[in-house]
Amino acid sequence: SVPEASYNDDVRAPTRQDGRLGDLPTLRPSSTAYSDFRQAFPTCIDRLLAPVISLDDSIEMPKPDCEENKPFLGYTPRDPEQRTDDAVFVRRTLQKNVVWGILGFISSSLIFFTILFISRRSGDAAARPQLLPGQSFWPYIPEYKRVFVDDKDWKDAGEVGDVLWHNLLPIGEGYVPIPFPRKYALPESAPFEGNPDKAEVYATSSVHQLHCLATIREMIKSYDRSEVPAYGSGHAYHCLNYLRQGVLCAADTTFEYGHPVWNVEKKFMQYEFSGIGAVHQCRDWNTVEEFLVNNRASDKQSIN
């Protein structure tokens, strides 16, 4: 039968034990695991195992029979030097963990911002028009604002105009030898004799367009003077078609304003859209010319 709990004036109850369960297990086994636990906690644990419940719901921890910090189950306290070594080891371990944590945070941040930077650059590159591979052979060409003017010397059909147009083309006439041109995805062209880098010669489109303008100018001069032109009509029509494509390729979208001009005969104001005075966004021709001269295939210079 189960013994009944009784309460006396000391409001203490004896420990109950159910006979049907047999003897309670020993609380102090001699196993290795228990000994290791006791080594980690050398103080007596009786105070944790023998609470007495009082009527006022307070928990009293009876004073154990053992002395404070008394060795238990063969445990021997560590000597001071060993404790010092352990403290140093723990401190160094914590320091290493802190350092590795900081390094890990910095590395993760660098990786994150690198990926973010690359993704943004990739997005910007996708948004920009891609240059042809051959354009990578050129240096950076800055842009600037240029006002179109009405220059009478460039409209001169005599010697003054001839000198200006002759000096317009750079030395070498825009022909450039490019080493290993397949690297720039360029098709096969004229070989550059005597070059060890297997260079091939290529013309520059802007110089070709200037040559075509000069050709048309010469034909107009010949027509005005009733002379036989130096070029046939086939070459002239070629130049017109070539310039047409060059204009469409550049697709200059500058807005040009009209200049008011009083019509004396009809006595009213009309507007002339000559393009004079309009501000254009242009590439720096001086940079282009300098590169062509420094990388020329020959020393020839002639607009024709």
Short mmCIF file of C-alpha atoms in Angstrom, two decimals:
data_model
loop_
_atom_site.label_atom_id
_atom_site.label_comp_id
_atom_site.label_asym_id
_atom_site.label_seq_id
_atom_site.Cartn_x
_atom_site.Cartn_y
_atom_site.Cartn_z
CA SER A 1 0.00 0.00 0.00
CA VAL A 2 1.06 3.61 -0.56
CA PRO A 3 2.02 5.35 2.67
CA GLU A 4 0.02 8.44 3.45
CA ALA A 5 1.79 11.75 3.82
CA SER A 6 1.40 13.36 7.24
CA TYR A 7 2.16 16.89 8.31
CA ASN A 8 3.42 17.87 11.75
CA ASP A 9 4.14 21.16 13.38
CA ASP A 10 7.38 21.41 11.41
CA VAL A 11 5.36 21.27 8.18
CA ARG A 12 7.71 18.64 6.84
CA ALA A 13 6.79 15.42 5.11
CA PRO A 14 8.85 12.26 5.00
CA THR A 15 10.01 10.99 1.68
CA ARG A 16 7.45 8.66 0.13
CA GLN A 17 8.44 5.49 -1.62
CA ASP A 18 6.09 3.24 -3.56
CA GLY A 19 6.77 -0.36 -2.65
CA ARG A 20 5.47 -1.54 -5.95
CA LEU A 21 8.39 0.14 -7.70
CA GLY A 22 11.03 -1.38 -5.56
CA ASP A 23 14.01 0.45 -4.23
CA LEU A 24 14.79 3.81 -5.74
CA PRO A 25 18.01 3.91 -7.82
CA THR A 26 21.15 5.06 -6.19
CA LEU A 27 21.72 8.74 -6.84
CA ARG A 28 25.45 8.39 -6.79
CA PRO A 29 26.48 5.85 -9.38
CA SER A 30 30.11 5.07 -9.87
CA SER A 31 29.88 5.28 -13.66
CA THR A 32 32.46 7.24 -15.65
CA ALA A 33 29.86 9.62 -17.08
CA TYR A 34 28.66 10.56 -13.61
CA SER A 35 32.24 11.04 -12.44
CA ASP A 36 32.92 13.30 -15.42
CA PHE A 37 29.82 15.31 -14.54
CA ARG A 38 31.01 15.64 -10.98
CA GLN A 39 34.43 16.76 -12.17
CA ALA A 40 32.79 19.54 -14.16
CA PHE A 41 30.72 20.54 -11.11
CA PRO A 42 32.92 19.72 -8.05
CA THR A 43 30.55 21.09 -5.42
CA CYS A 44 28.19 18.74 -3.65
CA ILE A 45 24.91 18.28 -5.54
CA ASP A 46 22.87 16.99 -2.57
CA ARG A 47 21.32 20.42 -2.30
CA LEU A 48 19.88 19.90 -5.78
CA LEU A 49 18.46 16.46 -5.01
CA ALA A 50 16.80 16.86 -1.61
CA PRO A 51 14.34 19.76 -1.62
CA VAL A 52 11.69 19.89 1.06
CA ILE A 53 8.33 21.44 0.26
CA SER A 54 6.67 23.65 2.85
CA LEU A 55 3.07 24.72 3.12
CA ASP A 56 3.81 28.30 2.17
CA ASP A 57 4.98 27.09 -1.30
CA SER A 58 8.56 28.10 -0.61
CA ILE A 59 11.39 25.79 -1.55
CA GLU A 60 14.08 25.19 0.99
CA MET A 61 17.43 23.80 0.05
CA PRO A 62 18.73 21.84 3.03
CA LYS A 63 22.35 22.17 3.81
CA PRO A 64 24.20 19.14 2.49
CA ASP A 65 26.28 16.86 4.59
CA CYS A 66 29.38 17.50 2.56
CA GLU A 67 31.78 20.35 2.80
CA GLU A 68 31.89 23.13 0.23
CA ASN A 69 33.99 22.20 -2.83
CA LYS A 70 34.93 18.86 -1.29
CA PRO A 71 36.43 16.39 -3.78
CA PHE A 72 33.94 13.81 -4.95
CA LEU A 73 34.41 10.41 -6.59
CA GLY A 74 38.12 10.78 -6.94
CA TYR A 75 38.00 14.30 -8.40
CA THR A 76 41.08 16.36 -7.66
CA PRO A 77 40.93 20.15 -8.10
CA ARG A 78 43.23 21.55 -10.76
CA ASP A 79 46.36 23.31 -9.73
CA PRO A 80 46.56 27.11 -10.24
CA GLU A 81 48.92 26.88 -13.22
CA GLN A 82 46.55 24.57 -15.07
CA ARG A 83 43.64 26.91 -14.36
CA THR A 84 45.69 29.84 -15.72
CA ASP A 85 46.48 27.90 -18.90
CA ASP A 86 42.81 27.08 -19.32
CA ALA A 87 41.85 30.74 -18.93
CA VAL A 88 44.44 31.78 -21.51
CA PHE A 89 43.18 29.11 -23.89
CA VAL A 90 39.58 30.25 -23.49
CA ARG A 91 40.53 33.89 -23.96
CA ARG A 92 42.55 33.17 -27.09
CA THR A 93 39.75 31.03 -28.48
CA LEU A 94 37.28 33.86 -27.97
CA GLN A 95 39.67 36.32 -29.59
CA LYS A 96 40.10 34.05 -32.60
CA ASN A 97 36.36 33.63 -32.93
CA VAL A 98 35.86 37.39 -32.84
CA VAL A 99 38.58 37.96 -35.44
CA TRP A 100 37.20 35.27 -37.73
CA GLY A 101 33.72 36.71 -37.32
CA ILE A 102 34.91 40.17 -38.36
CA LEU A 103 36.84 38.77 -41.32
CA GLY A 104 33.81 36.76 -42.39
CA PHE A 105 31.61 39.85 -42.24
CA ILE A 106 34.10 41.89 -44.29
CA SER A 107 34.48 39.10 -46.87
CA SER A 108 30.72 38.69 -47.20
CA SER A 109 30.31 42.45 -47.63
CA LEU A 110 33.00 42.59 -50.31
CA ILE A 111 31.43 39.71 -52.21
CA PHE A 112 27.98 41.31 -51.98
CA PHE A 113 29.10 44.73 -53.20
CA THR A 114 31.23 43.17 -55.96
CA ILE A 115 28.25 41.23 -57.27
CA LEU A 116 26.09 44.36 -57.00
CA PHE A 117 28.69 46.44 -58.89
CA ILE A 118 29.06 43.84 -61.66
CA SER A 119 25.30 43.49 -62.05
CA ARG A 120 24.87 47.26 -62.35
CA ARG A 121 27.71 47.53 -64.86
CA SER A 122 26.20 44.69 -66.86
CA GLY A 123 22.85 46.45 -66.84
CA ASP A 124 24.44 49.72 -67.98
CA ALA A 125 26.37 47.92 -70.73
CA ALA A 126 23.20 46.24 -71.94
CA ALA A 127 21.44 49.61 -72.06
CA ARG A 128 24.23 51.23 -74.11
CA PRO A 129 24.65 50.54 -77.84
CA GLN A 130 27.49 48.10 -78.41
CA LEU A 131 30.46 49.24 -80.49
CA LEU A 132 31.84 47.14 -83.28
CA PRO A 133 34.86 45.06 -82.25
CA GLY A 134 37.10 47.12 -84.54
CA GLN A 135 36.33 50.26 -82.54
CA SER A 136 38.32 48.88 -79.62
CA PHE A 137 41.47 49.63 -81.65
CA TRP A 138 40.77 53.33 -81.29
CA PRO A 139 41.60 55.45 -78.24
CA TYR A 140 38.96 57.34 -76.31
CA ILE A 141 37.55 60.15 -78.46
CA PRO A 142 36.05 63.00 -76.41
CA GLU A 143 33.00 64.96 -77.47
CA TYR A 144 32.40 68.69 -77.44
CA LYS A 145 29.86 71.30 -78.56
CA ARG A 146 30.48 72.93 -81.92
CA VAL A 147 28.64 75.82 -83.56
CA PHE A 148 28.18 75.56 -87.31
CA VAL A 149 29.33 78.77 -89.06
CA ASP A 150 29.12 80.24 -92.55
CA ASP A 151 32.81 80.27 -93.55
CA LYS A 152 33.39 81.99 -96.87
CA ASP A 153 36.90 80.59 -97.32
CA TRP A 154 35.59 77.03 -97.41
CA LYS A 155 33.14 78.08 -100.12
CA ASP A 156 35.89 79.62 -102.22
CA ALA A 157 36.42 77.90 -105.58
CA GLY A 158 39.89 79.37 -106.07
CA GLU A 159 43.31 78.84 -104.55
CA VAL A 160 42.25 79.71 -101.01
CA GLY A 161 39.61 77.00 -101.01
CA ASP A 162 41.95 74.52 -102.73
CA VAL A 163 44.55 74.87 -99.96
CA LEU A 164 42.00 74.41 -97.22
CA TRP A 165 40.56 71.28 -98.78
CA HIS A 166 44.01 69.86 -99.55
CA ASN A 167 45.13 70.24 -95.93
CA LEU A 168 41.87 68.85 -94.60
CA LEU A 169 43.02 65.26 -94.94
CA PRO A 170 45.71 63.99 -92.54
CA ILE A 171 49.06 62.64 -93.66
CA GLY A 172 48.57 59.03 -94.73
CA GLU A 173 45.09 59.78 -96.13
CA GLY A 174 43.38 57.79 -93.38
CA TYR A 175 44.93 54.40 -94.21
CA VAL A 176 45.90 52.48 -91.06
CA PRO A 177 47.76 49.15 -90.72
CA ILE A 178 46.12 46.98 -88.05
CA PRO A 179 48.15 44.06 -86.65
CA PHE A 180 46.35 40.74 -86.24
CA PRO A 181 43.06 42.18 -87.57
CA ARG A 182 41.10 38.97 -86.91
CA LYS A 183 41.41 39.80 -83.24
CA TYR A 184 39.10 42.73 -83.94
CA ALA A 185 36.73 40.62 -86.07
CA LEU A 186 37.80 42.54 -89.18
CA PRO A 187 37.53 40.89 -92.60
CA GLU A 188 40.60 40.28 -94.73
CA SER A 189 42.09 43.42 -96.30
CA ALA A 190 45.19 44.57 -98.18
CA PRO A 191 48.42 43.19 -96.67
CA PHE A 192 50.88 45.63 -95.15
CA GLU A 193 54.15 44.54 -96.72
CA GLY A 194 57.12 43.91 -94.45
CA ASN A 195 55.16 43.97 -91.21
CA PRO A 196 56.04 41.15 -88.77
CA ASP A 197 52.65 41.33 -87.04
CA LYS A 198 50.72 40.25 -90.16
CA ALA A 199 49.10 43.67 -90.32
CA GLU A 200 46.56 44.58 -92.97
CA VAL A 201 45.67 48.06 -94.21
CA TYR A 202 42.22 49.57 -93.65
CA ALA A 203 40.70 52.91 -94.69
CA THR A 204 38.89 55.23 -92.29
CA SER A 205 35.30 56.08 -93.15
CA SER A 206 35.37 59.74 -92.10
CA VAL A 207 38.38 60.40 -94.35
CA HIS A 208 36.68 58.53 -97.20
CA GLN A 209 33.65 60.80 -96.79
CA LEU A 210 35.87 63.89 -96.94
CA HIS A 211 37.43 62.55 -100.14
CA CYS A 212 33.96 62.17 -101.66
CA LEU A 213 33.04 65.73 -100.73
CA ALA A 214 36.24 66.97 -102.35
CA THR A 215 35.45 64.94 -105.48
CA ILE A 216 32.01 66.52 -105.81
CA ARG A 217 33.58 69.95 -105.23
CA GLU A 218 36.03 69.37 -108.09
CA MET A 219 33.22 68.34 -110.41
CA ILE A 220 31.25 71.49 -109.55
CA LYS A 221 34.33 73.61 -110.24
CA SER A 222 34.83 71.88 -113.60
CA TYR A 223 31.18 72.46 -114.50
CA ASP A 224 31.44 76.19 -113.61
CA ARG A 225 34.58 76.52 -115.75
CA SER A 226 33.18 74.41 -118.57
CA GLU A 227 36.08 71.99 -118.11
CA VAL A 228 36.19 68.22 -118.36
CA PRO A 229 36.00 66.87 -114.81
CA ALA A 230 38.81 64.70 -113.51
CA TYR A 231 36.30 62.11 -112.34
CA GLY A 232 33.59 60.42 -114.30
CA SER A 233 29.96 60.47 -113.35
CA GLY A 234 30.21 56.93 -111.99
CA HIS A 235 32.61 58.02 -109.27
CA ALA A 236 30.45 61.03 -108.47
CA TYR A 237 27.33 58.92 -108.03
CA HIS A 238 29.30 56.49 -105.89
CA CYS A 239 30.27 59.38 -103.62
CA LEU A 240 26.69 60.63 -103.39
CA ASN A 241 25.46 57.21 -102.35
CA TYR A 242 28.33 56.79 -99.89
CA LEU A 243 27.68 60.18 -98.27
CA ARG A 244 23.98 59.39 -98.07
CA GLN A 245 24.72 56.33 -95.95
CA GLY A 246 27.22 58.24 -93.83
CA VAL A 247 24.63 60.90 -93.00
CA LEU A 248 22.04 58.29 -92.09
CA CYS A 249 24.56 56.43 -89.96
CA ALA A 250 25.52 59.52 -87.95
CA ALA A 251 21.85 60.56 -87.68
CA ASP A 252 22.63 63.97 -86.21
CA THR A 253 19.45 65.01 -84.39
CA THR A 254 20.46 68.60 -83.63
CA PHE A 255 17.56 71.06 -83.84
CA GLU A 256 18.35 73.93 -86.20
CA TYR A 257 16.44 77.18 -85.91
CA GLY A 258 15.21 79.41 -88.73
CA HIS A 259 16.72 82.84 -89.39
CA PRO A 260 14.20 85.60 -90.21
CA VAL A 261 14.81 87.14 -93.64
CA TRP A 262 12.74 89.97 -95.08
CA ASN A 263 11.53 89.25 -98.61
CA VAL A 264 11.76 92.58 -100.39
CA GLU A 265 9.87 91.54 -103.49
CA LYS A 266 6.94 89.90 -101.70
CA LYS A 267 7.21 92.17 -98.68
CA PHE A 268 6.87 89.61 -95.92
CA MET A 269 9.09 87.92 -93.37
CA GLN A 270 10.32 84.43 -94.19
CA TYR A 271 12.65 82.08 -92.35
CA GLU A 272 15.78 80.51 -93.70
CA PHE A 273 16.91 77.20 -92.18
CA SER A 274 20.57 77.21 -93.16
CA GLY A 275 21.84 75.42 -90.07
CA ILE A 276 24.20 78.29 -89.30
CA GLY A 277 24.47 79.00 -85.57
CA ALA A 278 23.13 75.63 -84.42
CA VAL A 279 25.08 73.90 -81.65
CA HIS A 280 26.03 70.29 -82.40
CA GLN A 281 27.42 67.54 -80.18
CA CYS A 282 30.55 66.45 -82.05
CA ARG A 283 33.43 64.02 -81.67
CA ASP A 284 36.84 65.66 -81.45
CA TRP A 285 38.35 65.54 -84.93
CA ASN A 286 41.78 66.56 -83.59
CA THR A 287 41.96 63.32 -81.59
CA VAL A 288 40.99 61.28 -84.65
CA GLU A 289 43.51 63.07 -86.87
CA GLU A 290 46.33 62.65 -84.36
CA PHE A 291 45.69 58.91 -84.12
CA LEU A 292 45.58 58.54 -87.92
CA VAL A 293 48.87 60.39 -88.35
CA ASN A 294 50.65 58.39 -85.65
CA ASN A 295 49.39 55.08 -87.09
CA ARG A 296 49.51 55.86 -90.82
CA ALA A 297 50.43 53.32 -93.46
CA SER A 298 52.23 55.87 -95.68
CA ASP A 299 53.17 59.54 -95.94
CA LYS A 300 50.83 60.41 -98.82
CA GLN A 301 48.52 63.40 -98.49
CA SER A 302 46.05 64.37 -101.17
CA ILE A 303 42.35 65.13 -101.05
CA ASN A 304 41.99 63.64 -104.51
#
